[in-house]
C-alpha cells in the first residue's frame, strides 16, 4: 500500500488534478467549495492501470494553511509536485519542495498543469526552470509531465509515470509496531468517533486494543477501513480509518498517535540531527523557540545546541529539543522546524534519541553516543556489545554498550523476548553465537557417539572445560539444550537426544557372562583382566551402573558392592572398629580385595583409618 501526496503553490491545480485522476473531489468542506480553495487536507484513492490501489493526500498550497500541509505530508511515499505551466515556480513551490527534501521524500514526479493555457515553447522553458529548481534536492531528476486537467491531455502519461515511480518505492517496513499519526477526527452518526491517518510500522486488526497518545487513553478498534472498504486487517502504508469504541471528539485530536497499548512512550525531550535550509530566514541559537512538525503533530520546542553556539542556514548539527507538550515519537522519525514569527520553514531532520540523558555535562560523550545511535538502534548496539562467540557477563556487557542504564535494560528485555539473545545464568549470549555454539557441541557429541558407540555420551566435565565455561553457565547451557530437546542430560554425560547404546546380541551375551562371573563369587570376583572385556565394554558396564570399580583391577557387581558397604558400616557401628583380617573373614575374601575395598571406603570417607583399624568416617551415615 502506498500513499501519494500532492505539493505545490496555491491555485496551481492540485485539487483539480486529483479530481481528474480519481473522480473524487478532495475539497470536501463547504468553506472550501465556497472559496474554491483547499484549506485542509483532502483524501482520495486511485486504482492504477496495474490494479494497484493508491491513497492520495491533497494538501493546501496557500501559505496560511502550511500547518495543514505539514500534517499531511508526513506519511507519503511519493510526491506529486504540481506546478502550473503558466506561472512556473512560485514561493510555495519552493517551500513545499524544501519540506519534501527535509523529510527525505525521494520519490516523486512533477505535473506541469494547465498546459492548455500555454504555447509549446513556453512549456519547454518552464520545464527547464523546474528541472533546475529540483537540482540538489531529494527529487532531482524526477520526471516532469505536462498535463491539462481541463482537456485531459497528458493524464494517461502521468499515470504511467506514477506507476513507474511507485515501482521504485521500497515497501513500507512492517516492524510489528503499528502506529497511526492521526490527521483527521470526525464522528459518524451511529458509529461514533473515527480517526484517519497513514498507518506505518505495522498492521492493525479489527477488534484489537489500542491506545491514543500522548494521553494514553485506551480503546478498541470497532471498525477498520481502507479506501472506503471495510477490512479485517489494515497493512502499513495506506490511508486507514479507524472507528474507536468509547472515544469522543474531546479524547482525540489531529497529531495524536494511535498505537498498541504500552508500545510507545511519549517524550518531552529528544536529540535530533537538524539541517537548516540554505535560504532559511535566519539560523538558530540556544533558547530559540520553534514549531516542530512531525507525523501529523505540531509542538512548540525549545532549542539547545549540542555543539557550537549557533547553527547557520545551510548547516547541519546535533540539537536537543524540549517540547512543551509530549509527543509519541520513534527514532528515525522525520520532522520540520518552522519559526513561529515570522512564520517560515527553516529546517528539519531526523529524530535520533527519544529518551536522551537529560544532563549532558559531558557533551563529547553525548555526541559520540548520538553518532553511534544514528548508525543503529539501541537493540542493535546492545547486540553488538554481546558480539563474540562466548557468553559474556551481564553488567559489563550492558556497560560496554554505552547505552543509558534504563535503555540498556529495555533493549535487553526486547532482545531476550524476541529470542535475539539468551541469558545463561549471569551471562548473556547473542542468538547467533548461541546457535553456533550449540551446533558445535551437537557435532562434537555426534562424533563422540560414532567413535564410542558403547559410551553413554560425552563427559560433561570435559565438555565444560573444552568450551571454557564456568560450572554455572555450563549448567544453564545444558538445561537450555535439554529444554529445547536438542541434547539429553544423562548425569555426568551429555548425549544426543535420540542416542541409545545399541548392543549386538553377541555383545549382550558377553556382558551377561561377565556379570554372571562377578555374581558367582560376589565378594571375591574375578579381576578386571580375568573378565576378558575390552576397555570399552568394561566402561559400558560401569556406566550402566551394573558394576562398580573399587581400584585399578578390582570391581564388584553393584549389588554386592552395596552389601559390603552396609555390612561393614553395621559391623563398625556395633564393634567400634574393623581390622583388615576381620573384613576378610566377614566376606570370606582375600587380603588383596579386603585391602582394596577398605582403602576405597577411606577414600569415600565412609571409614577412617586409625592405626591398623578402621572407624566410621563422616560419610558413613549417607552410605
Ligand atoms: N485551464 C486549466 N485550468 C485549470 C487546470 N487545472 C486547474 N485549473 C483551474 O485552476 C484553479 C485552481 O485549481 P485548484 O485545483 O483549486 O488548485 P490548487 O490550489 O492547487 O488545489 C481552478 O479554477 C481550476 O479550475 C488546467 O489543467 N487547465
Ligand atoms: Mg487545492
XYZ file of C-alpha atoms and ligand atoms in Angstrom:
652
model
C 0.000 0.000 0.000
C 1.323 3.401 -0.981
C 0.304 6.974 -0.315
C 0.847 9.766 -2.827
C 0.839 13.357 -1.625
C 0.345 16.496 -3.671
C 2.534 19.548 -3.158
C 2.849 22.957 -4.751
C 1.730 26.574 -4.844
C -1.903 27.582 -4.336
C -4.134 27.611 -7.422
C -1.706 25.589 -9.499
C -4.314 22.878 -9.961
C -3.538 20.213 -7.307
C -7.114 19.515 -6.268
C -8.401 19.689 -9.831
C -5.757 17.172 -10.878
C -6.681 14.797 -8.037
C -10.315 15.003 -9.108
C -9.402 14.453 -12.765
C -7.379 11.358 -11.831
C -9.709 9.816 -9.262
C -13.170 11.266 -9.761
C -13.110 12.260 -6.090
C -13.201 15.935 -5.136
C -10.680 16.304 -2.301
C -12.117 19.673 -1.307
C -14.885 18.415 0.929
C -15.505 21.337 3.327
C -18.348 23.782 2.475
C -15.909 26.641 3.039
C -13.504 25.120 0.543
C -16.240 24.826 -2.068
C -17.344 28.379 -1.457
C -13.838 29.882 -1.625
C -12.692 27.433 -4.310
C -9.558 26.871 -2.297
C -8.151 23.957 -0.339
C -7.930 24.741 3.368
C -7.447 21.380 4.992
C -6.174 18.017 3.841
C -8.239 16.187 1.264
C -8.250 12.479 0.563
C -8.865 10.321 -2.453
C -7.820 6.973 -3.771
C -6.950 5.623 -7.123
C -6.757 2.315 -8.867
C -3.647 2.274 -11.041
C -3.701 0.687 -14.519
C -1.920 -2.314 -12.909
C -4.790 -2.695 -10.452
C -2.757 -1.433 -7.509
C -4.679 0.735 -5.032
C -3.030 4.009 -4.094
C -4.071 6.523 -1.448
C -3.860 10.216 -2.239
C -3.470 13.088 0.189
C -4.206 16.508 -1.276
C -2.635 19.398 0.616
C -3.441 23.117 0.658
C -0.961 25.277 -1.204
C -1.772 28.553 0.463
C 0.944 29.779 2.805
C -1.646 30.430 5.517
C -2.507 26.725 5.697
C 1.042 25.388 5.666
C 0.432 23.662 9.026
C -2.281 21.554 7.446
C 0.086 20.752 4.610
C 2.682 19.600 7.150
C 0.139 17.381 8.913
C -0.497 15.554 5.649
C 2.948 15.291 4.119
C 4.375 13.147 6.947
C 3.134 9.810 5.710
C 3.653 9.977 1.963
C 5.710 7.618 -0.194
C 5.576 9.541 -3.434
C 5.312 13.282 -4.070
C 3.201 14.729 -6.861
C 4.601 18.239 -7.176
C 2.116 20.358 -9.064
C 3.333 23.441 -10.946
C 1.094 25.490 -13.211
C 2.710 25.873 -16.611
C 1.517 29.467 -16.923
C 3.048 30.600 -13.612
C 6.031 28.339 -13.145
C 7.929 28.015 -9.877
C 6.361 30.136 -7.093
C 7.195 30.622 -3.367
C 5.196 27.654 -2.045
C 6.570 25.513 -4.868
C 9.975 26.136 -3.327
C 8.806 25.806 0.267
C 6.966 22.528 -0.351
C 9.960 21.216 -2.269
C 12.251 22.136 0.637
C 9.891 20.325 3.025
C 9.845 17.200 0.849
C 13.623 17.342 0.727
C 13.972 17.699 4.523
C 11.572 14.790 5.014
C 13.683 12.802 2.550
C 10.790 12.046 0.236
C 12.998 10.916 -2.593
C 10.417 9.524 -4.982
C 8.167 11.797 -6.947
C 7.171 13.451 -10.158
C 6.191 16.883 -11.357
C 2.878 17.610 -13.040
C 3.094 20.771 -15.181
C -0.616 21.620 -15.083
C -2.680 23.957 -17.199
C -0.728 23.116 -20.306
C -3.820 24.107 -22.318
C -3.091 27.720 -21.317
C 0.453 27.973 -22.735
C 2.326 27.683 -26.009
C 4.712 24.748 -26.544
C 7.904 26.870 -26.397
C 6.786 28.393 -23.115
C 6.163 24.879 -21.810
C 9.738 23.901 -22.697
C 11.061 26.978 -20.883
C 9.094 26.259 -17.703
C 10.122 22.619 -17.863
C 13.803 23.656 -17.832
C 13.219 26.038 -14.948
C 11.580 23.239 -12.946
C 14.406 20.784 -13.634
C 16.846 23.437 -12.440
C 14.829 24.014 -9.259
C 14.827 20.283 -8.421
C 18.621 20.142 -8.616
C 20.286 19.349 -5.306
C 17.032 18.199 -3.711
C 15.769 14.694 -2.977
C 13.615 14.997 -6.118
C 16.436 15.893 -8.517
C 15.844 14.196 -11.852
C 12.188 13.429 -11.189
C 10.122 13.148 -14.403
C 8.268 16.292 -15.472
C 4.948 15.744 -17.240
C 2.796 18.403 -18.865
C -0.931 17.814 -18.283
C -4.244 19.543 -18.552
C -6.974 18.588 -16.125
C -9.406 20.566 -18.249
C -8.809 18.765 -21.553
C -7.481 15.517 -20.059
C -4.310 15.807 -22.102
C -1.298 14.016 -20.614
C -3.236 12.323 -17.810
C -2.580 8.814 -19.145
C 1.143 9.526 -19.412
C 1.104 10.957 -15.892
C -0.497 7.787 -14.537
C 2.063 5.650 -16.310
C 4.939 7.709 -14.919
C 3.366 7.469 -11.471
C 3.225 3.726 -11.764
C 6.900 3.638 -12.799
C 7.877 5.738 -9.807
C 5.759 3.684 -7.389
C 7.537 0.561 -8.561
C 10.766 2.105 -7.258
C 9.406 2.961 -3.816
C 10.547 0.381 -1.279
C 7.707 -1.353 0.514
C 6.712 0.081 3.872
C 8.541 -1.608 6.720
C 6.382 -3.846 8.889
C 8.078 -3.656 12.286
C 5.123 -5.230 14.044
C 4.671 -1.945 15.890
C 1.749 -0.263 14.165
C 1.158 3.444 14.693
C -1.252 5.808 13.098
C -0.452 9.519 13.269
C -3.967 10.937 13.348
C -4.629 13.662 10.769
C -8.411 13.736 10.905
C -11.044 13.089 13.551
C -14.788 13.045 12.935
C -17.961 11.419 14.137
C -20.417 9.416 12.133
C -23.913 9.104 13.486
C -24.427 5.570 14.649
C -20.710 4.813 14.621
C -19.069 7.267 16.966
C -15.565 8.591 16.595
C -13.420 7.844 13.567
C -9.765 8.780 13.153
C -7.767 8.624 9.931
C -4.117 8.703 9.011
C -1.411 6.849 7.149
C -0.666 3.642 9.033
C 3.034 2.910 9.482
C 5.355 0.298 11.015
C 2.763 -2.472 11.314
C -0.800 -3.652 10.790
C -3.952 -3.009 12.780
C -6.535 -5.714 13.243
C -10.252 -5.322 13.806
C -11.110 -5.720 17.500
C -7.631 -5.137 18.876
C -6.948 -2.908 21.826
C -5.252 0.405 21.128
C -4.087 3.458 22.998
C -4.304 7.075 21.970
C -1.114 9.001 22.713
C 0.147 11.080 24.395
C -2.897 10.852 26.697
C -2.726 7.068 26.929
C -6.452 6.606 26.692
C -7.371 3.036 25.831
C -9.882 1.995 23.226
C -10.733 -0.844 20.920
C -10.832 -0.913 17.128
C -14.535 -1.258 16.381
C -14.257 -0.683 12.661
C -11.412 -0.559 10.162
C -11.426 0.808 6.605
C -9.012 1.473 3.810
C -10.235 3.275 0.671
C -13.820 3.235 1.935
C -13.847 -0.540 2.210
C -14.230 -2.478 5.430
C -11.222 -4.620 6.230
C -10.231 -7.033 8.997
C -6.578 -6.143 8.705
C -5.067 -2.827 7.647
C -1.496 -3.177 6.345
C 1.154 -0.470 6.759
C 1.492 2.247 4.146
C -2.090 3.019 3.305
C -4.643 5.565 4.386
C -6.569 3.974 7.206
C -9.785 4.926 9.001
C -10.298 3.545 12.481
C -13.591 3.588 14.336
C -12.732 3.799 18.034
C -15.007 2.380 20.720
C -15.845 4.693 23.607
C -13.977 7.754 22.317
C -15.405 11.223 21.918
C -14.170 14.165 19.867
C -12.673 15.522 23.091
C -10.466 12.480 23.564
C -8.535 12.509 20.324
C -7.084 15.200 18.091
C -5.003 15.672 14.980
C -1.395 14.971 15.880
C -2.234 12.222 18.382
C -0.900 8.772 17.638
C -2.822 5.539 17.781
C -0.685 2.550 18.800
C -0.849 -0.705 20.717
C -1.032 -0.178 24.493
C 2.394 0.279 26.061
C 4.203 0.326 22.729
C 5.176 3.984 22.693
C 6.337 6.287 25.437
C 5.565 9.962 24.852
C 8.556 12.196 25.432
C 9.236 15.860 26.085
C 12.923 15.737 25.213
C 14.666 14.464 22.121
C 18.013 14.687 20.413
C 17.873 15.297 16.683
C 20.076 15.786 13.669
C 18.937 19.135 12.296
C 19.627 20.616 8.878
C 18.800 24.235 8.148
C 17.790 25.082 4.598
C 20.225 27.399 2.775
C 17.613 30.122 2.335
C 16.287 29.936 5.909
C 15.300 33.393 7.195
C 17.862 33.018 9.960
C 19.918 30.499 11.881
C 19.096 29.169 15.327
C 20.685 29.640 18.720
C 20.247 28.283 22.214
C 16.886 29.091 23.799
C 15.142 29.715 20.482
C 11.519 28.652 20.389
C 10.495 26.842 17.227
C 7.493 24.940 15.918
C 8.167 21.277 15.348
C 6.065 19.275 12.876
C 6.303 15.522 12.827
C 3.834 12.862 11.754
C 0.584 14.805 11.897
C 1.638 16.613 15.075
C 2.802 20.103 15.886
C 4.627 21.043 19.080
C 6.367 24.074 20.479
C 10.030 23.232 21.023
C 12.871 24.870 22.942
C 16.306 24.590 21.315
C 19.647 23.638 22.908
C 22.573 23.160 20.584
C 24.713 20.161 21.434
C 27.685 21.501 19.511
C 28.658 25.092 18.825
C 26.749 28.226 19.738
C 24.632 28.578 16.636
C 23.547 26.798 13.515
C 23.520 28.896 10.373
C 21.360 28.491 7.257
C 22.626 25.559 5.199
C 24.389 23.925 8.189
C 23.703 20.657 9.930
C 24.169 19.819 13.613
C 23.052 17.973 16.736
C 20.300 19.663 18.682
C 18.294 18.843 21.774
C 14.633 19.820 21.585
C 12.494 20.204 24.692
C 8.802 20.061 23.921
C 6.090 21.947 25.740
C 3.721 19.036 25.186
C 4.847 15.419 24.944
C 4.879 13.599 21.611
C 4.936 9.879 20.841
C 7.986 9.517 18.588
C 10.273 6.822 17.340
C 13.935 7.027 16.397
C 14.163 7.803 12.692
C 11.024 9.941 12.555
C 11.424 12.929 10.288
C 10.444 16.428 11.289
C 10.230 20.018 10.065
C 11.059 23.123 12.100
C 9.449 26.489 11.500
C 9.962 29.882 13.067
C 6.724 30.930 14.764
C 7.071 34.546 13.635
C 7.626 35.497 11.021
C 6.217 32.101 10.151
C 8.708 30.293 7.926
C 10.183 26.861 7.375
C 13.845 26.885 8.447
C 14.889 23.271 8.525
C 14.222 19.722 9.514
C 15.800 16.386 10.058
C 15.589 13.137 11.883
C 14.860 12.140 15.484
C 17.837 10.160 16.794
C 17.243 9.725 20.529
C 13.774 9.860 22.070
C 14.992 9.437 25.645
C 18.213 11.396 25.872
C 20.234 11.602 29.059
C 18.889 14.805 30.439
C 22.097 16.142 31.892
C 24.665 16.307 29.195
C 27.543 17.741 31.145
C 29.836 15.579 29.068
C 28.971 16.791 25.629
C 31.598 14.778 23.845
C 30.094 11.629 25.324
C 26.584 12.621 24.285
C 27.758 13.361 20.765
C 29.589 10.057 20.487
C 26.506 8.317 21.715
C 24.299 10.108 19.169
C 26.653 9.292 16.321
C 26.582 5.594 17.143
C 22.829 5.696 17.677
C 22.441 7.345 14.290
C 24.144 4.313 12.805
C 21.945 1.774 14.612
C 19.087 1.196 17.065
C 19.751 0.670 20.806
C 18.897 -3.001 20.327
C 21.466 -3.334 17.557
C 24.038 -1.536 19.671
C 23.455 -3.836 22.631
C 23.608 -6.838 20.360
C 26.969 -5.531 19.155
C 28.172 -5.480 22.751
C 27.268 -9.176 23.022
C 29.171 -9.977 19.862
C 31.755 -12.747 20.004
C 31.206 -16.463 20.336
C 31.346 -16.727 24.143
C 28.729 -15.814 26.735
C 29.628 -12.520 28.381
C 28.872 -11.302 31.867
C 25.690 -9.280 32.025
C 26.619 -5.996 33.684
C 29.952 -5.412 31.913
C 28.172 -6.099 28.615
C 25.446 -3.577 29.349
C 28.093 -1.044 30.301
C 30.138 -1.764 27.211
C 27.118 -0.943 25.029
C 27.317 2.658 26.243
C 23.528 2.745 26.488
C 21.997 4.577 29.446
C 21.042 2.008 32.114
C 17.272 2.148 31.631
C 17.612 1.961 27.866
C 20.047 -0.924 28.110
C 17.594 -2.803 30.346
C 14.754 -2.079 27.971
C 16.738 -3.215 24.946
C 17.907 -6.329 26.741
C 14.333 -7.260 27.594
C 13.375 -6.829 23.943
C 16.343 -8.906 22.763
C 15.525 -11.684 25.234
C 11.790 -11.598 24.457
C 12.370 -11.755 20.738
C 14.977 -14.509 21.054
C 17.801 -12.363 19.656
C 19.774 -13.001 22.823
C 19.780 -15.609 25.565
C 20.540 -15.433 29.278
C 22.718 -18.211 30.687
C 22.795 -17.742 34.433
C 24.630 -14.411 34.954
C 25.795 -14.312 31.345
C 24.349 -13.239 28.021
C 24.950 -14.561 24.565
C 23.645 -13.442 21.192
C 21.316 -15.847 19.407
C 23.840 -16.182 16.599
C 26.679 -17.134 18.946
C 24.401 -19.491 20.863
C 23.361 -21.234 17.681
C 26.904 -21.752 16.536
C 27.977 -22.948 19.979
C 25.045 -25.375 20.120
C 25.781 -26.644 16.634
C 29.425 -27.196 17.561
C 28.508 -29.145 20.695
C 25.961 -31.208 18.818
C 28.566 -32.034 16.194
C 31.104 -32.987 18.863
C 28.579 -35.237 20.532
C 27.610 -36.924 17.289
C 31.271 -37.572 16.518
C 31.720 -38.924 20.011
C 28.771 -41.296 19.663
C 30.176 -42.586 16.383
C 33.595 -43.193 17.874
C 32.353 -44.621 21.166
C 29.003 -46.233 20.447
C 29.091 -48.089 23.771
C 29.545 -44.993 25.912
C 26.526 -43.117 27.222
C 27.754 -39.783 25.909
C 30.399 -37.127 26.204
C 31.670 -36.286 29.673
C 30.111 -33.036 30.866
C 33.221 -32.093 32.800
C 35.367 -32.486 29.708
C 32.935 -30.548 27.526
C 32.669 -27.731 30.057
C 36.444 -27.326 30.041
C 36.613 -27.505 26.276
C 34.009 -24.730 25.991
C 35.816 -22.677 28.620
C 32.639 -22.120 30.616
C 32.150 -21.798 34.356
C 30.091 -24.541 36.001
C 27.045 -22.304 36.474
C 26.998 -21.036 32.908
C 27.648 -24.528 31.580
C 24.787 -25.975 33.636
C 22.472 -23.245 32.370
C 23.521 -24.125 28.816
C 22.878 -27.818 29.425
C 19.436 -27.024 30.841
C 18.713 -24.947 27.727
C 19.813 -27.734 25.355
C 17.755 -30.263 27.288
C 14.734 -27.934 27.324
C 14.969 -27.435 23.570
C 15.160 -31.207 23.163
C 18.496 -30.926 21.352
C 20.540 -32.924 23.824
C 19.819 -35.310 26.670
C 21.288 -34.666 30.101
C 22.417 -38.073 31.372
C 24.009 -37.412 34.739
C 27.703 -37.000 34.190
C 27.213 -37.284 30.442
C 25.614 -35.376 27.664
C 24.132 -37.328 24.763
C 22.243 -36.713 21.587
C 18.539 -36.721 22.497
C 17.904 -39.725 20.289
C 21.028 -41.672 21.257
C 20.777 -45.056 22.987
C 23.621 -47.520 23.313
C 22.870 -50.321 20.830
C 24.171 -53.767 21.858
C 24.501 -56.653 19.457
C 23.066 -59.950 20.813
C 26.591 -61.252 20.795
C 27.913 -58.391 22.921
C 24.914 -58.628 25.237
C 25.759 -62.305 25.828
C 29.346 -61.392 26.576
C 28.339 -58.760 29.113
C 25.768 -61.069 30.716
C 28.525 -63.678 31.032
C 30.829 -61.197 32.748
C 28.076 -60.192 35.172
C 27.345 -63.834 35.934
C 31.044 -64.362 36.678
C 31.033 -61.382 39.042
C 27.933 -62.664 40.840
C 29.251 -66.172 41.199
C 31.807 -65.177 43.831
C 30.334 -61.757 44.729
C 32.917 -60.812 47.386
C 35.930 -62.327 45.655
C 35.057 -61.859 41.963
C 37.396 -62.327 39.025
C 39.669 -59.330 38.436
C 39.081 -56.951 35.529
C 41.672 -58.659 33.379
C 40.169 -62.089 34.105
C 36.731 -60.967 32.850
C 38.130 -60.699 29.318
C 36.299 -57.478 28.400
C 37.704 -54.686 26.233
C 38.124 -51.281 27.966
C 35.046 -50.079 26.022
C 32.911 -52.972 27.208
C 34.097 -52.546 30.751
C 33.311 -48.826 30.626
C 29.806 -49.713 29.484
C 29.162 -51.973 32.499
C 30.399 -49.207 34.778
C 28.364 -46.507 33.020
C 25.245 -48.669 33.215
C 25.857 -48.916 36.946
C 25.851 -52.721 36.886
C 29.401 -52.961 38.158
C 31.354 -50.666 40.444
C 35.054 -50.206 40.360
C 36.992 -50.093 43.606
C 40.589 -49.954 42.432
C 42.600 -50.365 39.240
C 41.907 -54.002 38.643
C 39.141 -54.706 41.151
C 35.423 -54.380 40.531
C 32.273 -55.818 42.076
C 28.739 -56.362 40.965
C 26.998 -53.216 42.235
C 24.534 -55.101 44.489
C 27.400 -56.947 46.194
C 29.357 -53.716 46.492
C 26.467 -52.018 48.313
C 26.026 -55.064 50.571
C 29.689 -54.920 51.556
C 29.359 -51.258 52.497
C 26.191 -51.885 54.519
C 27.644 -54.800 56.413
C 30.957 -53.015 57.081
C 29.173 -49.945 58.439
C 26.956 -52.217 60.554
C 29.988 -54.087 61.908
C 31.893 -50.936 62.804
C 28.699 -49.491 64.272
C 28.472 -52.445 66.669
C 32.153 -53.111 67.368
C 33.522 -49.593 67.130
C 36.068 -50.621 64.504
C 37.148 -53.215 61.942
C 40.538 -54.669 61.046
C 41.704 -55.962 57.690
C 41.534 -59.545 58.980
C 38.012 -59.071 60.338
C 36.896 -57.682 56.979
C 38.495 -60.586 55.145
C 36.682 -63.101 57.372
C 33.389 -61.250 57.235
C 33.241 -61.612 53.455
C 35.381 -64.704 53.080
C 37.590 -62.852 50.648
C 41.291 -62.417 50.022
C 43.597 -59.989 51.731
C 44.150 -58.196 48.398
C 40.378 -57.493 47.985
C 39.944 -56.553 51.625
C 42.726 -54.000 51.357
C 41.444 -52.532 48.099
C 37.900 -52.262 49.444
C 38.853 -50.642 52.754
C 41.094 -48.111 51.006
C 38.182 -47.334 48.711
C 35.939 -46.787 51.770
C 38.588 -44.484 53.270
C 38.582 -42.533 50.044
C 34.809 -42.189 50.125
C 35.246 -41.205 53.788
C 32.856 -43.933 54.863
C 35.663 -45.234 57.063
C 38.720 -43.628 58.530
C 41.978 -45.388 59.233
C 43.303 -45.263 62.803
C 46.495 -47.327 63.135
C 45.632 -50.805 61.874
C 41.926 -50.315 62.342
C 39.068 -48.511 60.629
C 36.460 -46.435 62.445
C 33.406 -44.747 60.832
C 34.135 -41.713 58.695
C 31.993 -38.592 58.190
C 30.260 -40.064 55.110
C 29.193 -43.283 56.821
C 25.666 -42.117 57.587
C 24.946 -41.366 53.959
C 26.462 -44.608 52.731
N -7.298 25.773 -17.859
C -6.988 24.998 -16.816
N -7.385 25.358 -15.581
C -7.073 24.549 -14.536
C -6.347 23.366 -14.725
N -6.174 22.769 -13.519
C -6.770 23.585 -12.607
N -7.320 24.658 -13.213
C -8.009 25.738 -12.530
O -7.128 26.380 -11.633
C -7.809 26.811 -10.452
C -7.119 26.281 -9.223
O -7.208 24.884 -9.186
P -7.115 24.077 -7.860
O -7.173 22.653 -8.238
O -8.092 24.534 -6.870
O -5.670 24.470 -7.359
P -4.929 24.080 -6.036
O -4.971 25.256 -5.140
O -3.518 23.766 -6.445
O -5.604 22.877 -5.458
C -9.222 26.307 -10.607
O -10.054 27.368 -11.038
C -9.125 25.239 -11.673
O -10.311 25.124 -12.448
C -5.956 23.022 -16.068
O -5.276 21.998 -16.335
N -6.282 23.878 -17.070
Mg -6.333 22.602 -3.717
